[in-house]
């Protein structure tokens, strides 16, 4: 099927999409390792009722093990951790900005569930790595939240093609998403997500993680390592975009070892990731 809209031409006009949310731009610049930066982060969150509600809702989810009801942003930040809150706020702001077409086949909610689970999976994998080679926590979580943002870009740039694509994905659950993309789209969701990240001037290693998380062996992915490899493993351990059976789950021992992780510990890591996936579905599904 050919799109009446050329994706490559549309990507050249990415300025037709909303700019990166102001709150995300401001948070990117905050020095969270200072008291002033922490205060400014909490103040920024407090100015946006939607983001505040989402953060407090997450803090109260059984997933994060709270024993009492959290009602204030400050308490939520203590429970979740400031680095994770920073990433969550940026991810929520970005997804909310691009969620403008509620009547289509594409489900922003399903993408959010998958992305949150992927972010938690990436954090679990990274925590098993040696501390001196582990990416920063906020970068890990932010990359996980945005790794499949290209699906939203597709829905914004070519809504009819997006509908046809997601109908095909639903109708052929055993067929790899990459194969469907190759047959229907000029650009994959990974390429579209990376194009948006470049347009928004995100750091090059995050752009690379969005672009190559399904192709971690590509030589162009080197600038984004080890984020690319972490995202790639996390994605293959989870259902692809909420659809079972569309990503090959086998992870070779060498892939764990390349991250400095003992392959013998993989079973425990996978079990924890599966628990997170179940908890996210139970809390927010």
Short mmCIF file of C-alpha atoms in Angstrom, two decimals:
data_model
loop_
_atom_site.label_atom_id
_atom_site.label_comp_id
_atom_site.label_asym_id
_atom_site.label_seq_id
_atom_site.Cartn_x
_atom_site.Cartn_y
_atom_site.Cartn_z
CA UNK A 1 0.00 0.00 0.00
CA UNK A 2 1.30 3.44 -0.91
CA UNK A 3 0.65 6.45 1.25
CA UNK A 4 -0.96 9.49 -0.39
CA UNK A 5 1.46 11.44 1.77
CA UNK A 6 5.21 10.91 1.37
CA UNK A 7 6.61 10.31 4.83
CA UNK A 8 10.05 11.49 3.77
CA UNK A 9 8.61 14.72 2.43
CA UNK A 10 6.50 15.12 5.57
CA UNK A 11 9.55 14.63 7.79
CA UNK A 12 11.19 17.51 5.96
CA UNK A 13 8.33 19.60 7.36
CA UNK A 14 8.56 18.47 10.97
CA UNK A 15 7.98 22.04 12.05
CA UNK A 16 4.32 21.29 11.35
CA UNK A 17 4.41 19.21 14.54
CA UNK A 18 4.23 20.89 17.94
CA UNK A 19 7.50 22.20 19.34
CA UNK A 20 9.05 20.39 22.25
CA UNK A 21 6.91 21.33 25.25
CA UNK A 22 8.24 24.33 27.15
CA UNK A 23 8.17 22.43 30.44
CA UNK A 24 10.37 19.70 28.93
CA UNK A 25 12.85 22.26 27.60
CA UNK A 26 13.08 23.94 30.97
CA UNK A 27 13.50 20.66 32.85
CA UNK A 28 16.29 19.53 30.52
CA UNK A 29 18.27 22.57 31.63
CA UNK A 30 17.77 22.09 35.38
CA UNK A 31 20.73 21.06 37.57
CA UNK A 32 19.04 18.40 39.69
CA UNK A 33 22.15 17.93 41.80
CA UNK A 34 21.46 21.27 43.52
CA UNK A 35 18.79 22.31 45.99
CA UNK A 36 17.75 25.13 43.66
CA UNK A 37 17.35 22.72 40.74
CA UNK A 38 15.19 20.42 42.81
CA UNK A 39 12.97 23.29 43.94
CA UNK A 40 12.59 24.53 40.37
CA UNK A 41 11.65 21.04 39.17
CA UNK A 42 8.88 20.71 41.74
CA UNK A 43 7.68 24.25 41.00
CA UNK A 44 7.50 23.50 37.25
CA UNK A 45 5.51 20.33 37.84
CA UNK A 46 3.13 22.25 40.06
CA UNK A 47 2.28 24.64 37.22
CA UNK A 48 0.80 21.83 35.10
CA UNK A 49 -2.25 20.10 36.65
CA UNK A 50 -2.23 17.23 34.14
CA UNK A 51 1.41 16.36 34.74
CA UNK A 52 0.99 16.76 38.50
CA UNK A 53 -1.96 14.35 38.49
CA UNK A 54 -0.06 11.77 36.41
CA UNK A 55 3.01 11.90 38.68
CA UNK A 56 0.94 11.60 41.86
CA UNK A 57 -1.04 8.77 40.26
CA UNK A 58 2.16 6.90 39.45
CA UNK A 59 3.48 7.42 42.97
CA UNK A 60 0.31 5.84 44.37
CA UNK A 61 0.46 2.82 42.06
CA UNK A 62 1.20 -0.54 43.77
CA UNK A 63 4.02 -0.83 41.26
CA UNK A 64 6.12 1.53 43.38
CA UNK A 65 5.30 -0.06 46.70
CA UNK A 66 3.93 2.90 48.62
CA UNK A 67 2.20 2.08 51.90
CA UNK A 68 0.35 5.39 52.28
CA UNK A 69 -1.54 7.61 49.87
CA UNK A 70 0.60 10.32 48.29
CA UNK A 71 -1.16 13.63 47.62
CA UNK A 72 1.69 16.12 47.17
CA UNK A 73 4.26 16.46 44.40
CA UNK A 74 7.09 16.71 46.91
CA UNK A 75 6.17 13.38 48.49
CA UNK A 76 5.79 11.80 45.04
CA UNK A 77 9.26 13.02 44.09
CA UNK A 78 10.77 11.51 47.24
CA UNK A 79 9.09 8.17 46.55
CA UNK A 80 9.86 8.00 42.83
CA UNK A 81 13.23 9.73 42.90
CA UNK A 82 13.99 13.09 41.30
CA UNK A 83 15.80 11.63 38.28
CA UNK A 84 12.85 9.41 37.48
CA UNK A 85 10.37 12.26 38.04
CA UNK A 86 12.36 14.47 35.66
CA UNK A 87 12.19 11.80 32.95
CA UNK A 88 8.52 11.08 33.60
CA UNK A 89 7.56 14.75 33.36
CA UNK A 90 9.38 15.14 30.04
CA UNK A 91 7.90 11.92 28.68
CA UNK A 92 4.36 12.84 29.77
CA UNK A 93 4.73 16.33 28.31
CA UNK A 94 6.00 15.04 24.97
CA UNK A 95 3.31 12.36 24.62
CA UNK A 96 0.55 14.76 25.65
CA UNK A 97 1.74 17.29 23.08
CA UNK A 98 1.58 14.73 20.27
CA UNK A 99 -1.71 13.11 21.36
CA UNK A 100 -4.05 15.23 19.27
CA UNK A 101 -6.10 12.70 17.27
CA UNK A 102 -8.18 10.56 19.63
CA UNK A 103 -10.38 9.03 16.94
CA UNK A 104 -7.70 7.05 15.09
CA UNK A 105 -6.75 3.37 15.35
CA UNK A 106 -3.45 4.20 17.05
CA UNK A 107 -3.68 4.04 20.84
CA UNK A 108 -1.60 6.58 22.75
CA UNK A 109 -2.57 4.81 25.98
CA UNK A 110 -1.16 1.48 24.76
CA UNK A 111 2.03 3.24 23.72
CA UNK A 112 2.30 4.84 27.17
CA UNK A 113 1.91 1.45 28.90
CA UNK A 114 4.52 -0.14 26.66
CA UNK A 115 6.91 2.79 27.03
CA UNK A 116 6.62 2.92 30.82
CA UNK A 117 7.27 -0.82 30.99
CA UNK A 118 10.25 -0.45 28.66
CA UNK A 119 11.67 2.34 30.82
CA UNK A 120 11.40 0.15 33.92
CA UNK A 121 12.97 -2.75 32.02
CA UNK A 122 15.87 -0.58 30.90
CA UNK A 123 16.44 0.59 34.45
CA UNK A 124 16.47 -3.03 35.67
CA UNK A 125 19.01 -4.02 33.02
CA UNK A 126 21.20 -0.99 33.70
CA UNK A 127 21.26 -1.63 37.44
CA UNK A 128 22.92 -4.98 36.74
CA UNK A 129 25.73 -3.23 34.84
CA UNK A 130 28.99 -2.05 36.43
CA UNK A 131 28.45 1.40 37.90
CA UNK A 132 31.24 3.01 35.86
CA UNK A 133 29.69 2.03 32.50
CA UNK A 134 26.03 2.57 33.40
CA UNK A 135 24.21 5.51 31.74
CA UNK A 136 22.61 8.13 33.96
CA UNK A 137 19.26 7.13 35.44
CA UNK A 138 17.34 10.05 33.93
CA UNK A 139 18.69 9.26 30.44
CA UNK A 140 17.78 5.58 30.81
CA UNK A 141 14.21 6.35 31.83
CA UNK A 142 13.70 9.16 29.31
CA UNK A 143 14.98 6.96 26.46
CA UNK A 144 12.65 4.16 27.52
CA UNK A 145 9.66 6.49 27.56
CA UNK A 146 10.45 7.89 24.09
CA UNK A 147 11.95 4.88 22.30
CA UNK A 148 8.79 4.23 20.22
CA UNK A 149 7.65 7.86 19.86
CA UNK A 150 7.90 7.37 16.09
CA UNK A 151 4.47 5.71 16.17
CA UNK A 152 3.05 9.03 17.37
CA UNK A 153 4.96 10.90 14.68
CA UNK A 154 3.47 8.60 12.04
CA UNK A 155 -0.02 9.21 13.41
CA UNK A 156 0.48 12.96 13.23
CA UNK A 157 2.13 13.16 9.80
CA UNK A 158 0.07 10.53 7.97
CA UNK A 159 -3.05 9.60 9.96
CA UNK A 160 -4.67 7.47 7.25
CA UNK A 161 -1.50 5.47 6.73
CA UNK A 162 -1.12 5.13 10.50
CA UNK A 163 -4.64 3.68 10.73
CA UNK A 164 -3.94 1.20 7.92
CA UNK A 165 -0.63 0.20 9.50
CA UNK A 166 -2.08 -0.46 12.96
CA UNK A 167 -5.00 -2.39 11.48
CA UNK A 168 -2.47 -4.62 9.73
CA UNK A 169 -0.46 -5.05 12.96
CA UNK A 170 -3.63 -6.10 14.80
CA UNK A 171 -4.69 -8.46 12.02
CA UNK A 172 -1.30 -10.21 11.82
CA UNK A 173 -0.08 -10.51 15.41
CA UNK A 174 2.61 -13.08 14.60
CA UNK A 175 4.19 -10.97 11.86
CA UNK A 176 7.16 -8.79 12.93
CA UNK A 177 6.40 -5.09 13.06
CA UNK A 178 9.60 -4.37 11.12
CA UNK A 179 8.36 -6.54 8.26
CA UNK A 180 5.01 -4.75 8.16
CA UNK A 181 6.76 -1.38 8.24
CA UNK A 182 9.04 -2.39 5.36
CA UNK A 183 6.01 -3.29 3.25
CA UNK A 184 3.85 -0.27 4.07
CA UNK A 185 6.01 2.65 5.18
CA UNK A 186 8.82 4.65 3.65
CA UNK A 187 10.32 5.11 7.10
CA UNK A 188 10.21 2.94 10.20
CA UNK A 189 8.96 4.16 13.57
CA UNK A 190 12.61 4.18 14.69
CA UNK A 191 13.58 6.54 11.88
CA UNK A 192 10.57 8.76 12.51
CA UNK A 193 11.30 8.95 16.23
CA UNK A 194 14.94 9.83 15.58
CA UNK A 195 13.89 12.52 13.10
CA UNK A 196 11.69 14.14 15.75
CA UNK A 197 14.47 13.88 18.34
CA UNK A 198 16.87 15.61 15.94
CA UNK A 199 14.26 18.28 15.22
CA UNK A 200 13.96 18.88 18.95
CA UNK A 201 17.76 18.97 19.38
CA UNK A 202 17.87 16.09 21.83
CA UNK A 203 21.36 14.72 22.63
CA UNK A 204 22.86 12.59 19.88
CA UNK A 205 23.15 9.47 22.04
CA UNK A 206 19.41 9.58 22.75
CA UNK A 207 18.71 10.15 19.04
CA UNK A 208 20.83 7.07 18.29
CA UNK A 209 18.96 5.00 20.88
CA UNK A 210 15.63 5.89 19.28
CA UNK A 211 16.99 5.21 15.78
CA UNK A 212 18.87 1.95 16.38
CA UNK A 213 17.21 0.14 19.29
CA UNK A 214 16.10 -2.55 16.81
CA UNK A 215 19.53 -2.52 15.11
CA UNK A 216 22.07 -2.33 17.95
CA UNK A 217 24.84 -3.82 15.79
CA UNK A 218 24.66 -1.01 13.22
CA UNK A 219 27.99 0.84 13.27
CA UNK A 220 26.11 4.16 13.37
CA UNK A 221 24.68 3.13 16.76
CA UNK A 222 28.09 3.47 18.44
CA UNK A 223 27.45 7.07 19.57
CA UNK A 224 24.42 5.87 21.52
CA UNK A 225 25.94 2.90 23.28
CA UNK A 226 25.26 1.43 25.77
CA UNK A 227 21.78 3.04 25.72
CA UNK A 228 21.08 1.47 22.32
CA UNK A 229 21.91 -2.03 23.53
CA UNK A 230 19.94 -1.64 26.75
CA UNK A 231 16.88 -0.41 24.84
CA UNK A 232 17.25 -3.21 22.31
CA UNK A 233 17.33 -5.93 24.95
CA UNK A 234 14.43 -4.38 26.88
CA UNK A 235 12.30 -4.17 23.73
CA UNK A 236 12.93 -7.80 22.86
CA UNK A 237 11.93 -8.91 26.33
CA UNK A 238 8.56 -7.14 26.08
CA UNK A 239 5.60 -7.39 23.74
CA UNK A 240 6.17 -5.02 20.84
CA UNK A 241 3.86 -2.03 21.16
CA UNK A 242 1.45 -4.05 23.26
CA UNK A 243 1.18 -6.87 20.70
CA UNK A 244 2.44 -10.33 21.64
CA UNK A 245 4.79 -12.32 19.47
CA UNK A 246 6.16 -9.53 17.26
CA UNK A 247 9.70 -9.33 18.58
CA UNK A 248 12.10 -12.26 18.73
CA UNK A 249 12.84 -12.61 22.48
CA UNK A 250 16.11 -14.56 22.37
CA UNK A 251 18.99 -12.68 23.96
CA UNK A 252 22.45 -14.15 23.37
CA UNK A 253 24.88 -14.50 26.28
CA UNK A 254 27.29 -12.23 24.43
CA UNK A 255 24.75 -9.41 24.50
CA UNK A 256 24.53 -9.49 28.28
CA UNK A 257 28.30 -9.78 28.57
CA UNK A 258 28.83 -6.76 26.30
CA UNK A 259 27.03 -4.71 28.96
CA UNK A 260 29.19 -6.15 31.72
CA UNK A 261 26.36 -8.37 32.97
CA UNK A 262 26.92 -12.01 33.90
CA UNK A 263 24.77 -14.04 31.54
CA UNK A 264 23.98 -16.33 34.48
CA UNK A 265 22.08 -13.43 36.08
CA UNK A 266 19.84 -12.96 33.03
CA UNK A 267 17.05 -15.17 34.37
CA UNK A 268 16.69 -13.04 37.50
CA UNK A 269 16.71 -9.83 35.43
CA UNK A 270 14.07 -11.18 33.05
CA UNK A 271 11.88 -12.28 35.96
CA UNK A 272 11.99 -8.80 37.49
CA UNK A 273 11.12 -7.21 34.14
CA UNK A 274 8.17 -9.56 33.76
CA UNK A 275 6.95 -8.58 37.21
CA UNK A 276 7.12 -4.91 36.21
CA UNK A 277 5.19 -5.60 33.02
CA UNK A 278 2.42 -7.32 34.98
CA UNK A 279 2.36 -4.51 37.56
CA UNK A 280 2.11 -1.78 34.90
CA UNK A 281 -0.77 -3.58 33.20
CA UNK A 282 -2.54 -4.06 36.54
CA UNK A 283 -2.00 -0.45 37.63
CA UNK A 284 -2.70 1.43 34.41
CA UNK A 285 -4.18 -0.98 31.88
#
